[in-house]
Coordinates of C-alpha atoms in Angstrom, one line a residue:
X1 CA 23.9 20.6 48.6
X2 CA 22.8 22.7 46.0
X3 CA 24.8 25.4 45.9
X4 CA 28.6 25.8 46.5
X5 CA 29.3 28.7 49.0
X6 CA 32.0 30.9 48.3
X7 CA 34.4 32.3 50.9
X8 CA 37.2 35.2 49.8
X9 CA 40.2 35.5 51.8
X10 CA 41.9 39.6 51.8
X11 CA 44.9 41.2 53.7
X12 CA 44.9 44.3 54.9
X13 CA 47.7 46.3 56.8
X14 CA 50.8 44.2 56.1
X15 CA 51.9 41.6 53.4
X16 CA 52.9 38.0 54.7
X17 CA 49.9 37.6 57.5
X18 CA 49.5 34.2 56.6
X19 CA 46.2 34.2 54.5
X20 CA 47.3 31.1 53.0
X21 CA 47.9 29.2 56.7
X22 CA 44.1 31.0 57.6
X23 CA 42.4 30.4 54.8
X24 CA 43.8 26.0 54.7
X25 CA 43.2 26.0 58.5
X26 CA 39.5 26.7 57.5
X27 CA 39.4 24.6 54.6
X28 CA 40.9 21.2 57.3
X29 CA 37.9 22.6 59.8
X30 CA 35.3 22.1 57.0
X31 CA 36.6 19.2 55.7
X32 CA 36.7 17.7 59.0
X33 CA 33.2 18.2 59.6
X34 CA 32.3 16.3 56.3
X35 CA 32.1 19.5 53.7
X36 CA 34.0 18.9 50.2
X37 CA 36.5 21.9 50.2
X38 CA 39.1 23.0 47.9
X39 CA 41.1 26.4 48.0
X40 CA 42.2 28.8 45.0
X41 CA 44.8 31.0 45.5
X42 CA 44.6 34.8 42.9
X43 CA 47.7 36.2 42.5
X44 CA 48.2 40.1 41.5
X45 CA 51.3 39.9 39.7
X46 CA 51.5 40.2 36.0
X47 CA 53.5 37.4 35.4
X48 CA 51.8 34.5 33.8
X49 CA 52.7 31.8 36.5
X50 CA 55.5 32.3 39.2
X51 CA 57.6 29.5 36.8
X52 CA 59.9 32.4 35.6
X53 CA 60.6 33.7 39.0
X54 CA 63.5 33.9 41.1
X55 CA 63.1 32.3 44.6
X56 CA 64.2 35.4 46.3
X57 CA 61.2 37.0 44.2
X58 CA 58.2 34.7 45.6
X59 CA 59.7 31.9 47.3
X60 CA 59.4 28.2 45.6
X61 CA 57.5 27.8 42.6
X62 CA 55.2 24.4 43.6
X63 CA 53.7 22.2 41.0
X64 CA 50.9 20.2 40.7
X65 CA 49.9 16.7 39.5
X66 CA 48.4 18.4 36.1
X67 CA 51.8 20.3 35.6
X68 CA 50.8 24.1 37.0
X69 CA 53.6 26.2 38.2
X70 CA 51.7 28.2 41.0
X71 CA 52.2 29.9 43.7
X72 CA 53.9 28.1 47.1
X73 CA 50.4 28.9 49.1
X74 CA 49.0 25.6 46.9
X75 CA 51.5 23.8 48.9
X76 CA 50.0 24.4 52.1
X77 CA 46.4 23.9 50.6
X78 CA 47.4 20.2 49.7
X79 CA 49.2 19.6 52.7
X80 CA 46.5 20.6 55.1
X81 CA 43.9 19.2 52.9
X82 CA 45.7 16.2 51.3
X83 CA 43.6 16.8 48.0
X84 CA 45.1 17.4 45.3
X85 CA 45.3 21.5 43.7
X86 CA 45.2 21.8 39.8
X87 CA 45.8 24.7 37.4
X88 CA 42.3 25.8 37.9
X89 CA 43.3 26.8 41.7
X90 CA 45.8 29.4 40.9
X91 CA 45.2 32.6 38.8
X92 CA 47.1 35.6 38.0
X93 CA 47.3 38.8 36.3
X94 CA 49.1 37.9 33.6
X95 CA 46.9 34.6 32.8
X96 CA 43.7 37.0 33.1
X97 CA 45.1 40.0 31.0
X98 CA 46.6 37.1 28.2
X99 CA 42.8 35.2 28.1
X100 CA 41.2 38.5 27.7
X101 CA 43.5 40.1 24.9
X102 CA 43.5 36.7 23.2
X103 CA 39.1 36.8 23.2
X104 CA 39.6 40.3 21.7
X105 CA 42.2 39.2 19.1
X106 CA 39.3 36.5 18.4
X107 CA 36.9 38.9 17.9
X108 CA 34.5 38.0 21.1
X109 CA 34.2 41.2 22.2
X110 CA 32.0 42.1 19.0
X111 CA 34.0 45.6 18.5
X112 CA 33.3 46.7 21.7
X113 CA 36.3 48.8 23.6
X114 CA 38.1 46.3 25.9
X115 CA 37.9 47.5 29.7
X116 CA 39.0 46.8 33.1
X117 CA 35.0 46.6 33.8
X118 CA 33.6 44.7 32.8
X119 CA 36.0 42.6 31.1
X120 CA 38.6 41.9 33.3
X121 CA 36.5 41.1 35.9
X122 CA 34.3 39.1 34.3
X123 CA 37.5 37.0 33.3
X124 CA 37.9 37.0 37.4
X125 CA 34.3 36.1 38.2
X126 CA 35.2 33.0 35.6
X127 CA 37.8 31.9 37.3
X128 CA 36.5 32.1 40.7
X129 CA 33.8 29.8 39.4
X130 CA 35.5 27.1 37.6
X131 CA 36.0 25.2 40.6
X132 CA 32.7 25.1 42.0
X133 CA 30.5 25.0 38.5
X134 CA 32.1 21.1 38.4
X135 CA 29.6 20.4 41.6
X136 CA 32.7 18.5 43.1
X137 CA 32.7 21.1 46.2
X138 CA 30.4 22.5 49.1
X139 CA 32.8 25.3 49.5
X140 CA 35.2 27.3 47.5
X141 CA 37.8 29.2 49.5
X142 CA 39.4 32.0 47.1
X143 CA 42.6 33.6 48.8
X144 CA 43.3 36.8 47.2
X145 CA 46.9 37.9 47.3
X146 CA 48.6 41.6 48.2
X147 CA 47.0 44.2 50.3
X148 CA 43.7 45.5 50.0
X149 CA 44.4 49.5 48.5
X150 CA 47.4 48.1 46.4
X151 CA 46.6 48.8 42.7
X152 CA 47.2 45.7 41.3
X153 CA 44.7 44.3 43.7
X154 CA 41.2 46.6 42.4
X155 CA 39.8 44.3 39.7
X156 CA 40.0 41.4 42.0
X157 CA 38.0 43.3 44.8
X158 CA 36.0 44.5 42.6
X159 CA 35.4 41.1 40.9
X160 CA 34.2 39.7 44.2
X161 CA 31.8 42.7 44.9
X162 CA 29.9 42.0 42.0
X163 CA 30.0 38.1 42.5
X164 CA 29.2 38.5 46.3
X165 CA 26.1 40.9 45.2
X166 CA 25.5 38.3 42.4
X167 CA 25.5 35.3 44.9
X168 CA 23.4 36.8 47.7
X169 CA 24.9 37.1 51.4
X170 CA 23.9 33.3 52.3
X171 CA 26.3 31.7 49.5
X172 CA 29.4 34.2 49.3
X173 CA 31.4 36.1 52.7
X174 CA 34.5 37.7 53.2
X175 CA 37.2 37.6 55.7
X176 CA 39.6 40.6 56.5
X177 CA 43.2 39.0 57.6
X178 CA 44.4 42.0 59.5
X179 CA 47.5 43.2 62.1
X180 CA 46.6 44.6 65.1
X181 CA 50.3 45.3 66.4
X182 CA 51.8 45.8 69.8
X183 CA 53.5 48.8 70.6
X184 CA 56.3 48.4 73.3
X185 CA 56.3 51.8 74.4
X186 CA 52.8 52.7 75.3
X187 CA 52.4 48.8 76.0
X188 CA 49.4 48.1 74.4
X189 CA 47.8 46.6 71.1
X190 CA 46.4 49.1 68.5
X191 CA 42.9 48.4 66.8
X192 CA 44.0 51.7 64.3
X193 CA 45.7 49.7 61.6
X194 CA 42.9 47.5 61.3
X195 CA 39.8 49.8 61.1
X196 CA 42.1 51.7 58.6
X197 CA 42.1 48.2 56.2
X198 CA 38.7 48.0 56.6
X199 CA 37.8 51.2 56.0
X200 CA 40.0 50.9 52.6
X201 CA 37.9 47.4 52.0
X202 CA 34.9 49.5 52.1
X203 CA 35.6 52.4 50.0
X204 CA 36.1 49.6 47.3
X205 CA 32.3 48.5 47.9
X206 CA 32.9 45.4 49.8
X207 CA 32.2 44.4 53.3
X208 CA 34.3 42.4 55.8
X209 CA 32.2 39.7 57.3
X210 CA 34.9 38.5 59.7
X211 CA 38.0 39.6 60.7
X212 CA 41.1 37.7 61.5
X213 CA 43.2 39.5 63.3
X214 CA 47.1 38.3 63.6
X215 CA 48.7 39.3 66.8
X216 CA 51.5 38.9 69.3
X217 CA 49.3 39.2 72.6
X218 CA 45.4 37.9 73.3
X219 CA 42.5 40.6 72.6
X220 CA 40.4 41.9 75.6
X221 CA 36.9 41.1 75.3
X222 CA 37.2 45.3 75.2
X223 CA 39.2 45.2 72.2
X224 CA 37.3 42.5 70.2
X225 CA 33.8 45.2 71.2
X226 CA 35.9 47.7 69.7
X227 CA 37.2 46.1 66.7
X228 CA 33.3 45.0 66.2
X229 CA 31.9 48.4 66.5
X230 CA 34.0 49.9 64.4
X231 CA 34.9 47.7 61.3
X232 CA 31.0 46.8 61.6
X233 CA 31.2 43.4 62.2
X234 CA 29.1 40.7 64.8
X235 CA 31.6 40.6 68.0
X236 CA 31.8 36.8 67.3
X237 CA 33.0 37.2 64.1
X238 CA 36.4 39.0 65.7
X239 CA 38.7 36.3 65.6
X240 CA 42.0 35.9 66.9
X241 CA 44.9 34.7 65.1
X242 CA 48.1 34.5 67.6
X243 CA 51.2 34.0 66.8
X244 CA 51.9 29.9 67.1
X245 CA 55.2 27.8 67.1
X246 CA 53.9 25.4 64.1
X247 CA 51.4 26.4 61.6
X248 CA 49.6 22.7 62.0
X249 CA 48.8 24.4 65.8
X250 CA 46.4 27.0 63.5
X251 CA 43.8 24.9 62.8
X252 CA 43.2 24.1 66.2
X253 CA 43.3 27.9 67.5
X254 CA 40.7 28.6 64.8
X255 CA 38.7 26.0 65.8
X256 CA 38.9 27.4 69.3
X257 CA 37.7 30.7 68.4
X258 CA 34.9 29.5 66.3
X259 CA 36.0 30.5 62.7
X260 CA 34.3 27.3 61.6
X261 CA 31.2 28.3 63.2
X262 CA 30.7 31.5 62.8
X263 CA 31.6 30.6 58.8
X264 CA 28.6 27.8 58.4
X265 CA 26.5 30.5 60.7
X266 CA 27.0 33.4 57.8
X267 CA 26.9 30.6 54.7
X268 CA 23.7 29.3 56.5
X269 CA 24.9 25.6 56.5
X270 CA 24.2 23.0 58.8
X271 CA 26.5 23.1 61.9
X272 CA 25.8 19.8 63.3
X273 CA 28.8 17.9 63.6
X274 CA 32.2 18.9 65.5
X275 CA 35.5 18.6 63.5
X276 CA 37.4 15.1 63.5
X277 CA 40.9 16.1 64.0
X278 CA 42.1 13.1 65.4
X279 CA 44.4 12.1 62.7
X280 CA 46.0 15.8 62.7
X281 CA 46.2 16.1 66.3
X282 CA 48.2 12.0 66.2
X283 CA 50.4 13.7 64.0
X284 CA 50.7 17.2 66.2
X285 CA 51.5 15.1 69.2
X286 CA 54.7 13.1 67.2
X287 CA 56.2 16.4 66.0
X288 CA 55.8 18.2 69.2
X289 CA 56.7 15.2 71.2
X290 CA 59.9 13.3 69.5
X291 CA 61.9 10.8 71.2
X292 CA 64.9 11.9 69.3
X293 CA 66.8 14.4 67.0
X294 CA 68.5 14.4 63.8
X295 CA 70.7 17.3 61.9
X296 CA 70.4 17.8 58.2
X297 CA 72.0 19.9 56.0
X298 CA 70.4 21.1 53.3
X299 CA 72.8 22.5 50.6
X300 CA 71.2 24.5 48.2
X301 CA 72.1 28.0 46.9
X302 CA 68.7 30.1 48.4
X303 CA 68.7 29.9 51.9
X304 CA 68.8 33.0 53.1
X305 CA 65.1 32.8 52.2
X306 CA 63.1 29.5 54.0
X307 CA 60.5 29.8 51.6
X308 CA 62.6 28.8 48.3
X309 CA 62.8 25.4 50.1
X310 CA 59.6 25.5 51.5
X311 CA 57.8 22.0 50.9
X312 CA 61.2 19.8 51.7
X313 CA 61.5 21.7 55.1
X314 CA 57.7 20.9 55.6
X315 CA 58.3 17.2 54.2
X316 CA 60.8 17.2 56.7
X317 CA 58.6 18.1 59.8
X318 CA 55.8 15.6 58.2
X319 CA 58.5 12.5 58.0
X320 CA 60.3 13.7 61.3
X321 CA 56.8 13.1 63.4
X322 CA 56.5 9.3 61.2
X323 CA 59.8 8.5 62.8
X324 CA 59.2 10.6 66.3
X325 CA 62.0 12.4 65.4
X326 CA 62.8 15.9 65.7
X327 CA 64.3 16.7 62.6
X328 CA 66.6 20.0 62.5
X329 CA 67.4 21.3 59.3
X330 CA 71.0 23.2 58.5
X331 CA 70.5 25.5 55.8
X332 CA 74.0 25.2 53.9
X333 CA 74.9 27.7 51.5
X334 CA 76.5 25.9 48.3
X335 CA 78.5 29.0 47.2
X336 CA 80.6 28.3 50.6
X337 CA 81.2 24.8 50.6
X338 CA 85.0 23.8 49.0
X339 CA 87.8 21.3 50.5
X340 CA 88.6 23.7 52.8
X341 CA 84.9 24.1 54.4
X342 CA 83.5 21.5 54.0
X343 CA 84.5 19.0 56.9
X344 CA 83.3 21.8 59.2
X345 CA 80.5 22.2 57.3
X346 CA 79.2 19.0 56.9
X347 CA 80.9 16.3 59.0
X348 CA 78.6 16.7 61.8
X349 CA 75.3 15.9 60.2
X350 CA 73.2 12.7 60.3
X351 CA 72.4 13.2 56.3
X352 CA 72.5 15.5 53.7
X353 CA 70.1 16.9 51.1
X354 CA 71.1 18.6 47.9
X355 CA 68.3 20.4 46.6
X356 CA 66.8 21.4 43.5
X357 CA 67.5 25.0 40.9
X358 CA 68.7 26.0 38.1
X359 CA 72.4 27.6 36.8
X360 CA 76.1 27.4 37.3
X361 CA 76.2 29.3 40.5
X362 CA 77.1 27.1 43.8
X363 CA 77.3 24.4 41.5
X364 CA 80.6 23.1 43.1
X365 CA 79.7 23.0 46.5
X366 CA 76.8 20.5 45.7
X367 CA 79.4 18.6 43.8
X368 CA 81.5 18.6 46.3
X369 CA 78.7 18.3 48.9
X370 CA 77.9 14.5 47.5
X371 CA 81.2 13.5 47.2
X372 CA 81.6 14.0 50.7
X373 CA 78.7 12.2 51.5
X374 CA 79.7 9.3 48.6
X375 CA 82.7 8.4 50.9
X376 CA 81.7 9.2 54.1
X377 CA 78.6 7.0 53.9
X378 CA 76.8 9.8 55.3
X379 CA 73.0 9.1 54.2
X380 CA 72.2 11.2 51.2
X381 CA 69.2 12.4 49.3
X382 CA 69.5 14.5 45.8
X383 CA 66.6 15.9 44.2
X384 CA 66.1 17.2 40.7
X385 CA 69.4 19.5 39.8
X386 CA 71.0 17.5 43.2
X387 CA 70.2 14.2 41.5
X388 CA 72.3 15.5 38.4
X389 CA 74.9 16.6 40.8
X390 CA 75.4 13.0 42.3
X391 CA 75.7 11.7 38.6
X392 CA 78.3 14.4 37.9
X393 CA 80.1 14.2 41.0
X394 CA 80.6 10.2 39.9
X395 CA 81.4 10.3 36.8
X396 CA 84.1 12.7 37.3
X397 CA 85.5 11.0 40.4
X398 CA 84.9 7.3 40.2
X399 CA 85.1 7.2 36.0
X400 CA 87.7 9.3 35.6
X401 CA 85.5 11.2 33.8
X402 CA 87.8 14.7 33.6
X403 CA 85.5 17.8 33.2
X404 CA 82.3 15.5 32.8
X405 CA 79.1 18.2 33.4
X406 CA 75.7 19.4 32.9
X407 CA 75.5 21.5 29.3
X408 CA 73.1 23.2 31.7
X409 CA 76.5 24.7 33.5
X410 CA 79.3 23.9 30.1
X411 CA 77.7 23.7 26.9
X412 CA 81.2 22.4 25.6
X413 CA 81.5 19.8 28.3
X414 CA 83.7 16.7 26.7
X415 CA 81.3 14.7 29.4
X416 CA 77.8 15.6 29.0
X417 CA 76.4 13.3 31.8
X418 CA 73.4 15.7 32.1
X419 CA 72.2 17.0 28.9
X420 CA 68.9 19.0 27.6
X421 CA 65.9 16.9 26.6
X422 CA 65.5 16.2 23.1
X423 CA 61.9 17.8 23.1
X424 CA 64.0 21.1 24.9
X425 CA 66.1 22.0 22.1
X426 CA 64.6 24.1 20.0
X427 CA 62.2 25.7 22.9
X428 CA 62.9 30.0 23.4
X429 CA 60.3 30.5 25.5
X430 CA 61.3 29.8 29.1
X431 CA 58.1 29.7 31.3
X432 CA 55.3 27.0 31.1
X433 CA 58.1 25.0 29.0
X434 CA 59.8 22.1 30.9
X435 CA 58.8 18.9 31.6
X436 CA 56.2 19.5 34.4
X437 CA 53.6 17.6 36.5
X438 CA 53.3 14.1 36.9
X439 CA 55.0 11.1 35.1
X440 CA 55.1 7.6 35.5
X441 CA 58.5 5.9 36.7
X442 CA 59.2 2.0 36.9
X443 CA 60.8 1.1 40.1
X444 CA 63.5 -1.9 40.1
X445 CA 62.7 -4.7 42.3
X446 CA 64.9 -5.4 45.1
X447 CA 66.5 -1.8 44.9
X448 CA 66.5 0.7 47.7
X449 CA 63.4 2.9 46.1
X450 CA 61.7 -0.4 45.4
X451 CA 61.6 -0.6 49.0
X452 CA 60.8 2.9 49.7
X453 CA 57.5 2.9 47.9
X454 CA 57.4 -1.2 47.9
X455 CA 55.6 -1.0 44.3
X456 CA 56.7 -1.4 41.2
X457 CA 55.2 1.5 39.5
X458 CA 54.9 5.3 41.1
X459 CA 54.1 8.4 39.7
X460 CA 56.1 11.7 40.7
X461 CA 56.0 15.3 39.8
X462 CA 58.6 16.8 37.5
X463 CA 59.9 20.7 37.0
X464 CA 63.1 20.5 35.3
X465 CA 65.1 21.0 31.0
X466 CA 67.9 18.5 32.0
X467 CA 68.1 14.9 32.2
X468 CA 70.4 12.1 32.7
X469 CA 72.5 11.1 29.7
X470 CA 71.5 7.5 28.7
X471 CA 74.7 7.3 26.4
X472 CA 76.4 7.1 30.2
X473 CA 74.4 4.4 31.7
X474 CA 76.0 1.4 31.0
X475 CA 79.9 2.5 32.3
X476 CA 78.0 4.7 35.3
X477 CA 76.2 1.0 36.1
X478 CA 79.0 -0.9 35.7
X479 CA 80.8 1.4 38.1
X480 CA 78.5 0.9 41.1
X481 CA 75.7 3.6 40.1
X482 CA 72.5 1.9 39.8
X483 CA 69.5 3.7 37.7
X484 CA 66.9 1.8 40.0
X485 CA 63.9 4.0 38.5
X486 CA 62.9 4.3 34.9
X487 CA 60.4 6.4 33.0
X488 CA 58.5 3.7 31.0
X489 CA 57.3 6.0 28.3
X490 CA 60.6 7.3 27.2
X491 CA 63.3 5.5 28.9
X492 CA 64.9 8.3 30.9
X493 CA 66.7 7.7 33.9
X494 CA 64.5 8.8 37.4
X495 CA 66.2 7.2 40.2
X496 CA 70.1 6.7 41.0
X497 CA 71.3 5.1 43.7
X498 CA 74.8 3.3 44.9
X499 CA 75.5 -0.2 45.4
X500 CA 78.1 0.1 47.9
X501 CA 76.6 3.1 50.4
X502 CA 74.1 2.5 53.3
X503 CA 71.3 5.4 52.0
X504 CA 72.5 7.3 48.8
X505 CA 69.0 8.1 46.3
X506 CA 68.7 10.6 43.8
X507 CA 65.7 11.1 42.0
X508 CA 65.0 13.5 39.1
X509 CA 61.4 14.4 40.3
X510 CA 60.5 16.4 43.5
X511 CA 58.8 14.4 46.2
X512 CA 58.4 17.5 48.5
X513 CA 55.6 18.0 46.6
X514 CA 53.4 15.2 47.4
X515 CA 54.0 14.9 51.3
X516 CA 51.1 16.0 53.4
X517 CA 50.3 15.7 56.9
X518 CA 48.4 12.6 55.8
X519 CA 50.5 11.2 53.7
X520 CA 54.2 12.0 54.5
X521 CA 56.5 10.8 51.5
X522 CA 57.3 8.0 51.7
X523 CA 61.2 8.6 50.3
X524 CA 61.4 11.5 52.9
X525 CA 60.2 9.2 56.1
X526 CA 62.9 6.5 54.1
X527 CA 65.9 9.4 54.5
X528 CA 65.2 10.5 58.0
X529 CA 65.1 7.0 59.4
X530 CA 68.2 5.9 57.1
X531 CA 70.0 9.5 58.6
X532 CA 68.7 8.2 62.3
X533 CA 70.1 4.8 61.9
X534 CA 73.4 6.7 61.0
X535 CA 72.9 9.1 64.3
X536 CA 73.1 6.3 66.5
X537 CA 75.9 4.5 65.1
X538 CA 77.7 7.5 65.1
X539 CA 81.3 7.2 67.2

């Protein structure tokens, strides 16, 4: 092909639709029918990258393989597509607004008077563009975040007018992600809402060429005519998004209404082929159909909000359909765990997971979370700041190690098992600034992660300041905790594990980020057998 074709993704009527889910569920229908697709997500916020933000803010903050903090939407991009996302897939406010003032400071503006048009939106067009101008894609799928008539949102919908005018109809469309809701009392959906968005859409110059509407009931044939008519779109290009009890069941309702079609019909692109889902449908079939069930706990210190955890609760679903097992996750507040919980709390479960984060708070309930399942031989998992944990917790229970910490939590610590990274000492600026993406790590032969991945050599993606204490390793070794996974380059500690304990890993980096529906990890599918094995022996 030529050309790449461009395809922009907008909400309308209410945040948290699911254009992310929509817009990957398109994506796996192109790709199944043989088109290169990748997916770029714009975010409105002025914040540079979501690396500074609470969970409770925006949810997880994923990373890619070059070392990007982005938005959590990438996740579901690489785990529908199983291709990797980059920083070139994420852009926000803050990254256009710095790029432009920094041209200006440079003088590339010539003494002209720096304005939101054109300037800003050229830096938009730009970015839009990056990812198909390297001729490595058919299709470029741009998701743009908030709600159409929010503020922040005007120079990105004004940035795809121009590049849609710019492009022609043939390479660039848009779909509308809308709510059509139910009202209980007159019993019936409203099409209101939705012509409203649209109307709003318009006013801005741009032109919905399908709409997605997300409901709780099916559309009439009557309301689709309507919806058509009114928001001035082809009748087939109504499409209807339902609510669904996994979001892996999207792709295949999309498919049913023809989103794919309908797509290739607008982008004038050949529509030959059918989709091969057979591999996502396998795994649909494990995860719906399990011949077992396992309970979890997940001990971390944000989940009232699923989202902070959200690609270890989807690593969970992927390596639960590998072992045709249902896997159900108990979120466990850290904050509440002490000796007097924490039987009740955790006695029950087939495993345990401490998660990742950052600061003192909850800190010991994850400590006292591991050594629970240290000497129950309950089948653990730690990642990143849980890793740390299960180093803490043994040193100051097995060594005798009084008051042993993180100088993350206790700068004066007499015991600093965890301590900063050398290259993270004289760092002030928080965000962009940790180790990030992915490093190489050197697996030990014969260990329990040598047999997870059964290779010698892995690479892993990082997000963290703190790292295990080398001056510790020789008396933590000699006391039964292994460091079984090695970062070749400078000798850091990435894998712990215990001698004497049926399934106990920590790792410093964070697998969730590399399962996919593909390619479930393989240290996740390793944990849920290991805490399956442990259901059935169970008394």
């Amino acid at each position: 092909m030529a050309e790449t074709k461009y395809i922009f993704v907008t909400g309308g009527v209410s945040s948290s639709l699911g254009k992310g889910i929509i817009a990957a569920s398109l994506a796996k229908l192109l790709q199944a029918r043989g088109f290169r697709t990748t997916i770029q997500k714009l975010d409105p916020y002025i914040n540079v990258d979501p690396g500074t933000l609470n969970p409770y803010e925006h949810g997880e903050c994923y990373v890619t393989e070059d070392g990007a903090e982005t938005d959590l939407d990438l996740g579901h991009y690489e785990r529908f597509l199983n291709v990797n996302t980059s920083q070139a897939n994420n852009v926000t406010t803050g990254r256009i607004y710095q790029s432009v003032i920094e041209k200006e400071r440079r003088g590339e503006f010539l003494g002209k008077t720096v304005q939101v048009v054109p300037h800003i939106t050229n830096e938009i067009k730009e970015r839009i563009q990056i990812l198909g101008k390297k001729k490595e894609y058919d299709i470029v799928i741009t998701e743009i975040g908030g709600t159409v008539g929010d503020i922040e949102s005007l120079p990105y919908i004004e940035a795809v007018r121009q590049l849609k005018w710019e492009l022609g109809d043939e390479n660039a469309l848009v779909i509308h992600l809308t709510l059509v809701p139910f009202l209980s009392a007159a019993g019936e959906l409203k099409t209101k809402p939705t012509q409203h968005s649209v109307k709003t859409l318009m006013e801005s110059g741009l032109k919905a060429d399908i709409l997605v509407c997300r409901t709780e009931h099916e559309l009439s044939d009557d309301i689709r005519r309507k919806l058509a008519i009114f928001c001035n779109v082809r009748q087939e290009a109504v499409i209807q998004s339902i609510d669904a009890p996994t979001i892996y069941d999207v792709p295949n309702l999309m498919l049913k209404e023809g989103l794919d079609t309908v797509t290739l019909k607008k982008l004038e692109l050949p529509d030959e082929t059918t989709p091969n889902l057979e591999q996502w449908n396998k795994f649909l079939d494990r995860h719906k159909n399990p011949k077992a069930e396992i309970r979890i706990g997940l001990i971390g210190k944000y989940v009232e909000l699923q989202d902070s955890y959200k690609s270890i609760l989807e690593s969970f679903i992927h390596a639960g359909a590998e072992n045709e097992v249902k896997v159900i996750v108990e979120s466990i507040h850290s904050e509440f765990i002490n000796e007097n919980t924490i039987k009740n709390k955790i006695s029950h479960l087939d495993g345990v997971l401490v998660a990742p984060g950052f600061g003192e708070r909850g800190i010991e309930g994850k400590i006292d979370a591991v050594q629970f399942a240290r000497e129950n031989k309950l089948p653990f998992l730690g990642i990143c700041l849980g890793m740390q944990m299960a180093v803490i917790e043994f040193a100051r229970n097995v060594l005798q190690l009084k008051g042993a910490n993180s100088t993350e939590m206790d700068e004066a610590t007499k015991h600093p098992v965890i301590d900063i990274m050398e290259a993270q000492k004289n760092i002030t600026h928080m965000g962009g600034t940790m180790r990030l993406g992915a490093w190489d790590c050197h697996l030990k032969e014969g260990s329990t992660i040598y047999n997870v991945y059964g290779k010698h050599d892995i690479k892993e993606r990082h997000r963290h300041r703190y790292e295990y204490n080398n001056k510790y390793k020789e008396q933590l070794e000699k006391a039964g905790m292994l460091s079984t996974g090695i970062n070749p380059e400078t000798g850091l500690v990435e894998v712990v594990e215990l001698k004497d304990h049926p399934w106990f890993v920590g790792v410093q980096y964070h697998p969730e980020y590399k399962s996919t529906v593909a390619s479930p990890h393989p240290l996740f599918v390793a944990f849920v057998k290991a805490a399956y094995e442990h259901s059935k022996n169970k008394v």
